[in-house]
Tab-separated table of C-alpha atoms and ligand atoms in Angstrom:
chain	number	residue	atom	x	y	z
L	1170	UNK	CA	-31.010	-6.918	14.261
L	1171	UNK	CA	-30.916	-9.912	11.594
L	1172	UNK	CA	-32.289	-9.183	8.300
L	1173	UNK	CA	-32.172	-6.043	6.085
L	1174	UNK	CA	-35.503	-5.435	4.088
L	1175	UNK	CA	-35.531	-3.667	0.381
L	1176	UNK	CA	-38.391	-2.578	-1.539
L	1177	UNK	CA	-38.348	-2.302	-5.178
L	1178	UNK	CA	-41.134	-1.049	-6.740
L	1179	UNK	CA	-44.024	-2.795	-4.609
L	1180	UNK	CA	-41.668	-5.987	-4.172
L	1181	UNK	CA	-40.061	-6.393	-0.328
L	1182	UNK	CA	-37.033	-8.742	-0.414
L	1183	UNK	CA	-35.870	-9.536	2.864
L	1184	UNK	CA	-31.465	-9.908	2.977
L	1185	UNK	CA	-29.471	-11.631	5.875
L	1186	UNK	CA	-26.958	-9.330	8.038
L	1187	UNK	CA	-23.702	-10.377	8.575
L	1188	UNK	CA	-21.756	-9.051	12.346
L	1189	UNK	CA	-18.546	-8.725	12.242
L	1190	UNK	CA	-16.604	-9.540	15.341
L	1191	UNK	CA	-15.850	-5.434	16.081
L	1192	UNK	CA	-20.210	-5.123	15.486
L	1193	UNK	CA	-19.779	-3.446	11.810
L	1194	UNK	CA	-22.479	-5.054	9.826
L	1195	UNK	CA	-23.067	-5.397	6.159
L	1196	UNK	CA	-26.321	-6.509	4.184
L	1197	UNK	CA	-26.063	-10.460	2.301
L	1198	UNK	CA	-26.211	-9.070	-1.090
L	1199	UNK	CA	-25.003	-12.131	-2.278
L	1200	UNK	CA	-28.725	-13.736	-3.970
L	1201	UNK	CA	-30.071	-9.977	-4.282
L	1202	UNK	CA	-30.438	-10.262	-7.690
L	1203	UNK	CA	-31.355	-13.832	-8.046
L	1204	UNK	CA	-34.487	-12.890	-6.228
L	1205	UNK	CA	-34.893	-9.391	-7.621
L	1206	UNK	CA	-33.246	-8.903	-10.961
L	1207	UNK	CA	-31.864	-5.402	-9.732
L	1208	UNK	CA	-28.309	-5.038	-8.629
L	1209	UNK	CA	-27.005	-1.853	-6.356
L	1210	UNK	CA	-25.108	0.487	-8.144
L	1211	UNK	CA	-21.480	1.665	-5.613
L	1212	UNK	CA	-18.651	3.560	-8.159
L	1213	UNK	CA	-15.932	3.585	-5.914
L	1214	UNK	CA	-17.375	0.895	-3.332
L	1215	UNK	CA	-17.771	3.545	-0.518
L	1216	UNK	CA	-20.562	1.998	0.785
L	1217	UNK	CA	-19.511	-1.826	-0.576
L	1218	UNK	CA	-17.850	-4.705	0.744
L	1219	UNK	CA	-16.182	-6.993	-1.157
L	1220	UNK	CA	-15.108	-10.053	1.276
L	1221	UNK	CA	-14.902	-10.867	5.280
L	1222	UNK	CA	-11.469	-11.301	6.385
L	1223	UNK	CA	-9.694	-11.860	9.810
L	1224	UNK	CA	-6.663	-9.578	9.262
L	1225	UNK	CA	-6.890	-5.877	9.812
L	1226	UNK	CA	-9.036	-3.770	11.804
L	1227	UNK	CA	-9.808	-0.153	11.117
L	1228	UNK	CA	-12.505	2.305	12.781
L	1229	UNK	CA	-11.865	5.484	10.315
L	1230	UNK	CA	-14.542	7.265	12.910
L	1231	UNK	CA	-12.007	6.902	15.947
L	1232	UNK	CA	-8.723	6.304	14.178
L	1233	UNK	CA	-7.812	2.806	14.717
L	1234	UNK	CA	-5.811	0.077	13.301
L	1235	UNK	CA	-5.135	-3.260	14.328
L	1236	UNK	CA	-3.037	-6.268	12.740
L	1237	UNK	CA	-4.648	-9.396	13.948
L	1238	UNK	CA	-5.482	-7.162	17.085
L	1239	UNK	CA	-2.466	-6.070	17.623
L	1240	UNK	CA	-3.028	-2.046	17.745
L	1241	UNK	CA	-0.725	-0.209	15.779
L	1242	UNK	CA	1.117	1.717	17.938
L	1243	UNK	CA	2.206	-1.600	19.981
L	1244	UNK	CA	3.992	-3.134	16.730
L	1245	UNK	CA	5.404	-0.590	15.628
L	1246	UNK	CA	7.184	0.267	18.449
L	1247	UNK	CA	7.725	-3.361	19.713
L	1248	UNK	CA	7.963	-5.514	16.922
L	1249	UNK	CA	10.306	-6.407	13.532
L	1250	UNK	CA	8.799	-6.472	10.092
L	1251	UNK	CA	9.443	-10.065	9.876
L	1252	UNK	CA	7.440	-10.848	12.557
L	1253	UNK	CA	4.677	-8.695	11.400
L	1254	UNK	CA	5.015	-10.059	7.902
L	1255	UNK	CA	4.221	-13.281	9.617
L	1256	UNK	CA	1.686	-12.541	11.825
L	1257	UNK	CA	-0.585	-11.060	9.320
L	1258	UNK	CA	0.199	-13.747	7.142
L	1259	UNK	CA	-0.192	-16.536	8.970
L	1260	UNK	CA	-2.512	-14.825	12.072
L	1261	UNK	CA	-0.584	-15.011	15.051
L	1262	UNK	CA	3.214	-13.833	16.439
L	1263	UNK	CA	5.171	-16.508	16.011
L	1264	UNK	CA	6.847	-18.046	18.773
L	1265	UNK	CA	11.219	-18.183	19.206
L	1266	UNK	CA	11.347	-20.648	16.469
L	1267	UNK	CA	8.619	-20.066	14.022
L	1268	UNK	CA	10.483	-16.384	13.709
L	1269	UNK	CA	14.242	-17.950	13.516
L	1270	UNK	CA	12.819	-20.172	10.594
L	1271	UNK	CA	11.160	-17.370	9.256
L	1272	UNK	CA	13.825	-15.260	9.283
L	1273	UNK	CA	16.374	-17.923	7.898
L	1274	UNK	CA	14.418	-18.918	4.737
L	1275	UNK	CA	13.577	-14.953	4.347
L	1276	UNK	CA	17.757	-14.901	4.425
L	1277	UNK	CA	18.435	-18.252	2.145
L	1278	UNK	CA	16.259	-16.649	-0.542
L	1279	UNK	CA	17.187	-12.926	-0.832
L	1280	UNK	CA	19.214	-13.534	-3.885
L	1281	UNK	CA	17.600	-13.191	-7.454
L	1282	UNK	CA	18.777	-15.612	-10.142
L	1283	UNK	CA	21.491	-14.956	-11.748
L	1284	UNK	CA	19.986	-14.576	-15.299
L	1285	UNK	CA	17.263	-11.796	-13.650
L	1286	UNK	CA	20.059	-9.154	-13.554
L	1287	UNK	CA	20.057	-9.247	-17.415
L	1288	UNK	CA	16.296	-7.867	-17.201
L	1289	UNK	CA	17.813	-4.047	-15.633
L	1290	UNK	CA	19.831	-4.233	-18.567
L	1291	UNK	CA	16.117	-3.572	-21.075
L	1292	UNK	CA	15.183	-0.939	-18.664
L	1293	UNK	CA	16.640	3.020	-19.386
L	1294	UNK	CA	18.658	4.009	-16.382
L	1295	UNK	CA	15.881	6.708	-16.029
L	1296	UNK	CA	12.575	4.310	-15.759
L	1297	UNK	CA	11.015	4.667	-12.598
L	1298	UNK	CA	11.837	1.885	-9.799
L	1299	UNK	CA	7.446	1.318	-10.094
L	1300	UNK	CA	7.953	0.242	-13.557
L	1301	UNK	CA	11.031	-2.361	-12.703
L	1302	UNK	CA	9.696	-3.490	-9.451
L	1303	UNK	CA	6.232	-4.516	-10.749
L	1304	UNK	CA	8.239	-6.170	-14.519
L	1305	UNK	CA	10.239	-7.381	-11.964
L	1306	UNK	CA	8.399	-9.517	-9.773
L	1307	UNK	CA	5.695	-10.681	-12.725
L	1308	UNK	CA	8.729	-11.948	-14.220
L	1309	UNK	CA	9.261	-14.424	-10.612
L	1310	UNK	CA	6.583	-16.175	-11.946
L	1311	UNK	CA	8.688	-17.387	-15.354
L	1312	UNK	CA	11.303	-19.154	-12.708
L	1313	UNK	CA	9.043	-20.363	-10.305
L	1314	UNK	CA	6.378	-22.940	-10.110
L	1315	UNK	CA	2.480	-21.465	-8.782
L	1316	UNK	CA	3.209	-23.488	-6.387
L	1317	UNK	CA	5.123	-26.230	-4.043
L	1318	UNK	CA	4.181	-29.472	-3.404
L	1319	UNK	CA	3.510	-27.987	0.231
L	1320	UNK	CA	1.440	-25.405	-1.296
L	1321	UNK	CA	2.724	-21.497	-1.218
L	1322	UNK	CA	4.639	-21.081	1.558
L	1323	UNK	CA	7.743	-21.543	-0.522
L	1324	UNK	CA	6.558	-18.602	-3.164
L	1325	UNK	CA	5.457	-16.285	-0.237
L	1326	UNK	CA	9.134	-16.481	1.106
L	1327	UNK	CA	10.472	-16.317	-1.885
L	1328	UNK	CA	8.262	-13.287	-2.938
L	1329	UNK	CA	9.457	-10.970	0.752
L	1330	UNK	CA	12.955	-11.960	0.577
L	1331	UNK	CA	13.397	-10.739	-2.913
L	1332	UNK	CA	10.953	-7.962	-3.900
L	1333	UNK	CA	13.946	-5.860	-1.472
L	1334	UNK	CA	16.683	-6.894	-3.565
L	1335	UNK	CA	14.974	-6.507	-6.738
L	1336	UNK	CA	14.220	-2.667	-5.549
L	1337	UNK	CA	18.021	-2.588	-4.283
L	1338	UNK	CA	19.009	-3.081	-7.730
L	1339	UNK	CA	16.344	-1.146	-9.409
L	1340	UNK	CA	18.171	1.542	-7.673
L	1341	UNK	CA	21.668	0.814	-7.944
L	1342	UNK	CA	20.965	0.113	-12.120
L	1343	UNK	CA	19.386	4.206	-11.840
L	1344	UNK	CA	22.701	5.296	-10.661
L	1345	UNK	CA	24.687	3.755	-12.526
L	1346	UNK	CA	26.507	1.665	-9.503
L	1347	UNK	CA	26.850	-1.885	-8.999
L	1348	UNK	CA	24.167	-4.426	-7.812
L	1349	UNK	CA	25.356	-5.040	-3.752
L	1350	UNK	CA	24.428	-8.804	-2.835
L	1351	UNK	CA	22.408	-9.480	0.231
L	1352	UNK	CA	24.128	-10.688	3.122
L	1353	UNK	CA	23.502	-13.138	5.392
L	1354	UNK	CA	24.987	-11.602	8.608
L	1355	UNK	CA	22.179	-8.856	8.196
L	1356	UNK	CA	18.266	-8.378	9.356
L	1357	UNK	CA	15.834	-7.655	6.435
L	1358	UNK	CA	16.092	-3.738	6.728
L	1359	UNK	CA	19.864	-4.070	7.066
L	1360	UNK	CA	20.379	-5.804	4.251
L	1361	UNK	CA	17.978	-3.283	2.238
L	1362	UNK	CA	19.968	-0.185	3.451
L	1363	UNK	CA	23.157	-2.597	2.842
L	1364	UNK	CA	22.454	-3.263	-0.470
L	1365	UNK	CA	20.858	0.312	-1.453
L	1366	UNK	CA	24.235	2.334	-0.222
L	1367	UNK	CA	26.243	-0.045	-0.024
L	1368	UNK	CA	29.892	0.600	-2.844
L	1369	UNK	CA	32.460	-2.192	-3.494
L	1370	UNK	CA	35.005	0.349	-2.806
L	1371	UNK	CA	34.637	1.498	0.846
L	1372	UNK	CA	33.048	-1.140	3.479
L	1373	UNK	CA	29.167	0.407	4.365
L	1374	UNK	CA	28.352	-0.191	8.475
L	1375	UNK	CA	24.259	-0.187	8.913
L	1376	UNK	CA	23.527	2.685	11.137
L	1377	UNK	CA	20.697	1.159	13.993
L	1378	UNK	CA	18.844	4.489	14.081
L	1379	UNK	CA	18.236	4.040	9.548
L	1380	UNK	CA	17.513	0.320	10.661
L	1381	UNK	CA	15.237	1.331	13.275
L	1382	UNK	CA	13.240	4.111	11.231
L	1383	UNK	CA	12.912	1.854	7.722
L	1384	UNK	CA	11.695	-1.062	10.358
L	1385	UNK	CA	9.035	0.828	12.032
L	1386	UNK	CA	7.863	2.587	8.315
L	1387	UNK	CA	7.458	-0.636	6.639
L	1388	UNK	CA	5.717	-1.935	9.523
L	1389	UNK	CA	3.330	1.264	10.080
L	1390	UNK	CA	2.713	0.452	5.869
L	1391	UNK	CA	2.438	-3.591	6.288
L	1392	UNK	CA	-1.709	-3.423	5.641
L	1393	UNK	CA	-5.007	-2.169	5.184
L	1394	UNK	CA	-8.016	-4.126	4.610
L	1395	UNK	CA	-9.149	-3.455	1.176
L	1396	UNK	CA	-7.802	-0.422	-0.308
L	1397	UNK	CA	-7.584	0.180	-3.930
L	1398	UNK	CA	-3.870	-1.984	-4.348
L	1399	UNK	CA	-5.163	-4.855	-1.982
L	1400	UNK	CA	-8.196	-4.916	-3.664
L	1401	UNK	CA	-6.888	-5.096	-7.119
L	1402	UNK	CA	-4.522	-7.987	-5.500
L	1403	UNK	CA	-7.675	-10.165	-4.371
L	1404	UNK	CA	-9.424	-9.503	-7.635
L	1405	UNK	CA	-6.504	-10.592	-9.625
L	1406	UNK	CA	-5.848	-13.373	-7.120
L	1407	UNK	CA	-9.836	-14.435	-7.292
L	1408	UNK	CA	-9.144	-15.612	-11.016
L	1409	UNK	CA	-6.460	-18.258	-9.519
L	1410	UNK	CA	-3.696	-16.075	-11.477
L	1411	UNK	CA	-0.565	-16.948	-9.477
L	1412	UNK	CA	0.797	-15.321	-6.870
L	1413	UNK	CA	3.795	-13.040	-8.444
L	1414	UNK	CA	0.879	-11.784	-11.469
L	1415	UNK	CA	-1.067	-10.623	-8.903
L	1416	UNK	CA	1.387	-9.017	-6.483
L	1417	UNK	CA	2.588	-7.168	-9.539
L	1418	UNK	CA	-1.312	-6.269	-10.709
L	1419	UNK	CA	-1.177	-4.453	-6.423
L	1420	UNK	CA	2.284	-2.592	-7.081
L	1421	UNK	CA	0.964	-1.399	-10.229
L	1422	UNK	CA	-2.755	-0.272	-8.036
L	1423	UNK	CA	-0.150	1.462	-5.733
L	1424	UNK	CA	2.022	3.630	-7.792
L	1425	UNK	CA	-1.107	6.013	-8.630
L	1426	UNK	CA	-0.760	8.981	-6.955
L	1427	UNK	CA	-4.295	8.825	-5.421
L	1428	UNK	CA	-2.656	6.009	-3.488
L	1429	UNK	CA	0.006	4.947	-2.950
L	1430	UNK	CA	2.058	7.213	-4.765
L	1431	UNK	CA	0.915	10.421	-2.744
L	1432	UNK	CA	3.965	9.963	-1.014
L	1433	UNK	CA	6.597	10.660	-3.588
L	1434	UNK	CA	3.919	14.341	-4.730
L	1435	UNK	CA	3.844	15.409	-1.313
L	1436	UNK	CA	7.463	15.947	-1.345
L	1437	UNK	CA	7.578	17.141	-4.468
L	1438	UNK	CA	4.341	19.678	-3.763
L	1439	UNK	CA	6.275	20.291	-0.769
L	1440	UNK	CA	9.288	22.232	-2.229
L	1441	UNK	CA	6.887	23.765	-5.138
L	1442	UNK	CA	5.366	25.238	-1.854
L	1443	UNK	CA	9.082	25.839	-0.634
L	1444	UNK	CA	10.357	27.544	-4.055
L	1445	UNK	CA	7.284	29.696	-4.650
L	1446	UNK	CA	7.845	31.267	-1.274
L	1447	UNK	CA	3.980	32.051	-1.178
L	1448	UNK	CA	1.984	32.183	2.256
L	1449	UNK	CA	0.722	28.630	2.765
L	1450	UNK	CA	-3.191	29.715	2.887
L	1451	UNK	CA	-2.770	29.972	-0.596
L	1452	UNK	CA	-2.102	27.154	-1.001
L	1453	UNK	CA	-5.310	25.642	1.039
L	1454	UNK	CA	-7.611	27.967	-1.039
L	1455	UNK	CA	-6.213	26.428	-3.838
L	1456	UNK	CA	-6.713	23.121	-2.578
L	1457	UNK	CA	-10.938	24.196	-1.698
L	1458	UNK	CA	-11.203	25.664	-5.134
L	1459	UNK	CA	-13.189	22.923	-7.562
L	1460	UNK	CA	-11.710	24.697	-10.471
L	1461	UNK	CA	-7.927	24.020	-9.538
L	1462	UNK	CA	-6.360	21.164	-9.865
L	1463	UNK	CA	-4.371	21.608	-7.074
L	1464	UNK	CA	-5.091	19.069	-4.045
L	1465	UNK	CA	-3.192	18.951	-0.642
L	1466	UNK	CA	-1.400	15.319	-1.365
L	1467	UNK	CA	-0.861	13.417	1.770
L	1468	UNK	CA	-4.114	14.775	2.833
L	1469	UNK	CA	-7.879	13.122	3.547
L	1470	UNK	CA	-9.012	9.152	3.079
L	1471	UNK	CA	-11.988	7.206	2.370
L	1472	UNK	CA	-11.961	5.735	5.661
L	1473	UNK	CA	-10.105	7.409	8.735
L	1474	UNK	CA	-12.403	10.622	8.986
L	1475	UNK	CA	-10.310	11.165	12.144
L	1476	UNK	CA	-6.499	10.874	12.294
L	1477	UNK	CA	-4.358	8.422	10.607
L	1478	UNK	CA	-2.670	6.722	13.431
L	1479	UNK	CA	0.117	6.334	10.849
L	1480	UNK	CA	0.520	9.527	10.324
L	1481	UNK	CA	0.295	10.635	14.297
L	1482	UNK	CA	3.605	7.751	14.553
L	1483	UNK	CA	5.103	9.137	11.246
L	1484	UNK	CA	4.519	12.868	12.691
L	1485	UNK	CA	6.767	12.217	15.846
L	1486	UNK	CA	8.954	9.652	14.395
L	1487	UNK	CA	9.966	12.970	12.052
L	1488	UNK	CA	11.563	14.712	14.613
L	1489	UNK	CA	13.290	11.737	16.174
L	1490	UNK	CA	14.835	10.236	13.326
L	1491	UNK	CA	15.562	13.355	11.616
L	1492	UNK	CA	17.314	14.609	15.159
L	1493	UNK	CA	18.946	11.421	15.866
L	1494	UNK	CA	20.353	11.982	12.162
L	1495	UNK	CA	20.897	15.508	12.724
L	1496	UNK	CA	19.302	16.512	9.639
L	1497	UNK	CA	17.230	19.860	9.840
L	1498	UNK	CA	15.056	19.515	6.975
L	1499	UNK	CA	13.175	22.570	5.695
L	1500	UNK	CA	10.435	20.875	4.292
L	1501	UNK	CA	9.248	19.558	7.602
L	1502	UNK	CA	8.773	23.115	8.788
L	1503	UNK	CA	6.912	23.624	5.765
L	1504	UNK	CA	4.628	20.202	6.452
L	1505	UNK	CA	3.829	21.514	10.261
L	1506	UNK	CA	2.795	24.168	8.921
L	1507	UNK	CA	0.770	23.388	6.171
L	1508	UNK	CA	-0.746	20.755	8.182
L	1509	UNK	CA	-1.762	23.634	11.466
L	1510	UNK	CA	-3.072	25.979	8.730
L	1511	UNK	CA	-5.107	23.135	7.043
L	1512	UNK	CA	-6.628	21.563	9.934
L	1513	UNK	CA	-7.846	25.426	11.259
L	1514	UNK	CA	-9.666	26.054	7.913
L	1515	UNK	CA	-13.605	24.994	7.798
L	1516	UNK	CA	-13.538	23.834	4.209
L	1517	UNK	CA	-10.991	20.341	5.840
L	1518	UNK	CA	-12.439	20.533	9.401
L	1519	UNK	CA	-16.399	20.081	7.696
L	1520	UNK	CA	-14.877	17.217	5.325
L	1521	UNK	CA	-13.207	15.466	8.034
L	1522	UNK	CA	-9.938	15.588	6.129
L	1523	UNK	CA	-6.691	15.000	7.956
L	1524	UNK	CA	-2.917	14.310	6.767
L	1525	UNK	CA	-3.021	10.489	5.992
L	1526	UNK	CA	0.301	7.848	5.715
L	1527	UNK	CA	1.757	9.466	2.758
L	1528	UNK	CA	2.234	12.613	4.410
L	1529	UNK	CA	5.452	12.740	6.779
L	1530	UNK	CA	6.815	9.441	5.215
L	1531	UNK	CA	8.675	10.981	2.186
L	1532	UNK	CA	10.303	13.568	5.380
L	1533	UNK	CA	11.661	10.250	6.686
L	1534	UNK	CA	13.045	8.706	3.494
L	1535	UNK	CA	14.790	11.440	2.801
L	1536	UNK	CA	16.729	11.927	5.982
L	1537	UNK	CA	17.407	8.378	5.379
L	1538	UNK	CA	19.361	9.667	1.563
L	1539	UNK	CA	16.345	7.229	-0.197
L	1540	UNK	CA	15.911	9.399	-3.539
L	1541	UNK	CA	12.175	10.595	-4.174
L	1542	UNK	CA	11.334	8.443	-7.116
L	1543	UNK	CA	11.740	5.263	-4.410
L	1544	UNK	CA	9.304	6.207	-2.233
L	1545	UNK	CA	6.035	4.382	-3.424
L	1546	UNK	CA	8.426	1.657	-4.119
L	1547	UNK	CA	9.176	1.939	0.094
L	1548	UNK	CA	5.396	1.259	0.448
L	1549	UNK	CA	5.520	-1.707	-1.986
L	1550	UNK	CA	7.910	-3.552	0.115
L	1551	UNK	CA	6.018	-2.595	3.266
L	1552	UNK	CA	2.976	-3.252	2.242
L	1553	UNK	CA	3.556	-6.300	0.482
L	1554	UNK	CA	3.108	-8.771	3.143
L	1555	UNK	CA	0.002	-7.438	3.758
L	1556	UNK	CA	-0.973	-8.410	0.308
L	1557	UNK	CA	0.481	-11.668	0.731
L	1558	UNK	CA	-2.041	-12.204	3.564
L	1559	UNK	CA	-5.367	-11.044	1.633
L	1560	UNK	CA	-4.176	-13.277	-1.313
L	1561	UNK	CA	-3.532	-16.417	1.185
L	1562	UNK	CA	-6.874	-15.653	2.805
L	1563	UNK	CA	-8.201	-15.596	-0.324
L	1564	UNK	CA	-6.983	-18.798	-2.082
L	1565	UNK	CA	-7.282	-20.736	1.819
L	1566	UNK	CA	-11.490	-19.552	1.776
L	1567	UNK	CA	-12.295	-22.781	-1.653
L	1568	UNK	CA	-15.843	-20.964	-1.167
L	1569	UNK	CA	-13.749	-17.955	-2.818
L	1570	UNK	CA	-15.609	-16.899	-6.074
L	1571	UNK	CA	-14.127	-14.598	-9.002
L	1572	UNK	CA	-14.711	-11.249	-9.033
L	1573	UNK	CA	-16.720	-9.872	-11.289
L	1574	UNK	CA	-19.538	-7.011	-10.462
L	1575	UNK	CA	-22.374	-6.229	-12.297
L	1576	UNK	CA	-23.193	-2.655	-14.311
L	1577	UNK	CA	-25.749	-0.539	-15.345
L	1578	UNK	CA	-25.596	-0.247	-19.051
L	1579	UNK	CA	-26.065	3.765	-20.421
L	1580	UNK	CA	-25.205	2.757	-24.304
L	1581	UNK	CA	-27.127	3.136	-27.377
L	1582	UNK	CA	-29.832	0.322	-27.309
L	1583	UNK	CA	-29.810	-2.263	-30.197
L	1584	UNK	CA	-29.037	-1.005	-34.036
L	1585	UNK	CA	-28.596	-2.056	-37.140
L	1586	UNK	CA	-24.993	-2.565	-38.722
L	1587	UNK	CA	-24.507	0.085	-41.403
L	1588	UNK	CA	-21.505	-0.793	-44.021
L	1589	UNK	CA	-18.669	2.197	-44.757
L	1590	UNK	CA	-19.944	3.051	-48.033
L	1591	UNK	CA	-22.945	4.138	-46.824
L	1592	UNK	CA	-21.980	6.253	-43.373
L	1593	UNK	CA	-22.931	9.328	-43.606
I	566	SDX	C1	-3.750	5.947	0.687
I	566	SDX	O1	-7.725	3.412	1.141
I	566	SDX	C2	-6.578	2.791	2.086
I	566	SDX	O2	-6.168	3.054	3.268
I	566	SDX	C3	-4.798	4.132	1.213
I	566	SDX	C4	-4.032	4.041	2.423
I	566	SDX	C5	-3.530	2.758	2.202
I	566	SDX	O3	-2.493	2.145	3.591
I	566	SDX	O4	-3.440	1.354	1.541
I	566	SDX	O5	-4.192	4.576	3.151
I	566	SDX	C6	-2.969	4.864	1.797
I	566	SDX	O6	-4.069	5.490	-0.475
I	566	SDX	C7	-3.633	7.145	1.331
I	566	SDX	C8	-4.547	8.345	0.444
I	566	SDX	C9	-3.082	9.141	-0.176
I	566	SDX	N1	-3.800	9.885	-1.251
I	566	SDX	C10	-3.379	10.984	-1.339
I	566	SDX	O7	-2.767	11.561	0.094
I	566	SDX	C11	-4.225	11.757	-2.257
I	566	SDX	C12	-4.931	13.484	-1.938
I	566	SDX	N2	-6.128	12.689	-1.517
I	566	SDX	C13	-7.691	12.563	-2.188
I	566	SDX	O8	-6.831	12.305	-3.474
I	566	SDX	C14	-8.391	12.053	-1.427
I	566	SDX	O9	-8.541	12.138	0.062
I	566	SDX	C15	-8.417	10.121	-1.338
I	566	SDX	C16	-8.053	9.432	-3.071
I	566	SDX	C17	-7.783	9.627	0.036
I	566	SDX	C18	-9.663	9.648	-0.867
I	566	SDX	O10	-10.567	10.005	-2.002
I	566	SDX	P1	-12.241	10.261	-1.989
I	566	SDX	O11	-12.559	8.912	-0.691
I	566	SDX	O12	-12.949	9.890	-2.788
I	566	SDX	O13	-12.700	11.194	-1.054
I	566	SDX	P2	-13.011	12.552	-1.787
I	566	SDX	O14	-12.341	12.705	-3.270
I	566	SDX	O15	-14.353	12.384	-2.344
I	566	SDX	O16	-13.189	13.951	-1.308
I	566	SDX	C19	-14.355	13.869	-0.277
I	566	SDX	C20	-14.574	15.469	-0.475
I	566	SDX	C21	-14.250	16.467	-1.342
I	566	SDX	O17	-14.668	17.438	-2.003
I	566	SDX	P3	-16.643	17.755	-1.809
I	566	SDX	O18	-16.564	17.101	-3.358
I	566	SDX	O19	-17.028	17.427	-0.755
I	566	SDX	O20	-17.272	19.059	-2.411
I	566	SDX	O21	-13.028	15.932	0.192
I	566	SDX	C22	-12.351	16.594	-0.584
I	566	SDX	C23	-12.835	16.462	-2.047
I	566	SDX	O22	-12.713	17.616	-3.067
I	566	SDX	N3	-11.161	16.448	-0.535
I	566	SDX	C24	-9.731	17.217	-0.772
I	566	SDX	C25	-8.875	16.080	-0.418
I	566	SDX	N4	-8.742	15.060	-0.516
I	566	SDX	C26	-10.246	15.066	-0.316
I	566	SDX	N5	-9.660	18.490	-0.815
I	566	SDX	C27	-8.327	18.711	-1.403
I	566	SDX	N6	-7.102	18.279	-0.772
I	566	SDX	C28	-7.851	16.640	-0.620
I	566	SDX	N7	-6.432	16.111	-0.878
């Protein structure tokens, strides 16, 4: 099978097929409009590929997720977030020297310019940290060039290293506490926890349980091929906008409650269910009712029509982390019962709606002491290396064209302008 045939009216068109390394098949539509004058139309892009990529593979029917060929289950258990970031961006797991150099650079570049601290004074304390994160990441473009003489590598380091500082400073600003600076003797995750929870008046020791949990959470969120925010980063980057601007756009796309913002909504929904004291079936029934805009947040996925492997790992981690921390969170019990009720309901079963990455992640963030409005920021910190990897892959491919979809116009036909004095 090397080509596809499309008939438009009386004319047939033969189009080449593209077959990927995991035998996925795509019809190359590049020349179709020029040949036929006809476009494909696919709102939401459910059947449309935007690119070829060597970074992440998902088999939604079988619940498979691999970063550069490594199964998510293996790397979540055995790798560090720095290793996974390097591997996603540069293609392979780093050797010892490469990892040491990469980690050292991430440490060296963790500070933000002192003048950037003043930006926080302009935000109200109540500002949503995703608004702060996108603004501050975009503002990095006011301090650093579009690229250095050696290309994008230094900006990749700056972005990865400074994002966690920007995020922690946003939290400190929101609670009126002084900023805690990054410490060079701490890991990426340890540094973030220290910047979030240390206070000048007393020493803070990074809990290895929290550090390990954060490491796993960030790895599980690190990439997910052409999701809404990654596609946004690619589209913005295809105009050759700089890396900081492209990432700020990705952060904004992730913020939506249908995407990364779902992890905050899940916890808010579980708290609402808990307060109501109502039977869980009532909420499952509401989620099925087309006249009710209530949906089970953290459930369903465009690609996974089987368990999201990340949700499976996170569900297990919830039990492990909460018991190690001695935390008993009633919301976890509600989440597990809700999952059980939904997965035994024909509506969810027939639509193959399973818990996704956002369903359990918030339970662990809560146990770590991270406030609910910071949950999507945590998702963004994890997803940053994935966004960078896709942006970098696209910019390295000189054949990449600016993203510019077509449309089918449904508005009025040509008509004459009528001066306002003559309009009815
Ligand atoms: C992420 O793409 C990625 O990879 C994203 C992500 C990543 O790592 O980047 O995995 C992260 O964004 C996970 C998704 C987080 N969002 C949520 O949990 C929000 C709740 N989920 C839904 O809004 C929905 O499932 C989406 C947005 C995730 C997917 O939307 P689709 O693919 O457009 O599916 P759809 O809305 O067409 O739903 C198909 C059917 C519909 O019913 P019918 O029209 O067939 O009768 O399933 C129903 C939907 O009403 N449905 C739900 C539901 N999700 C889908 N019904 C109740 N509750 C839900 N959560």
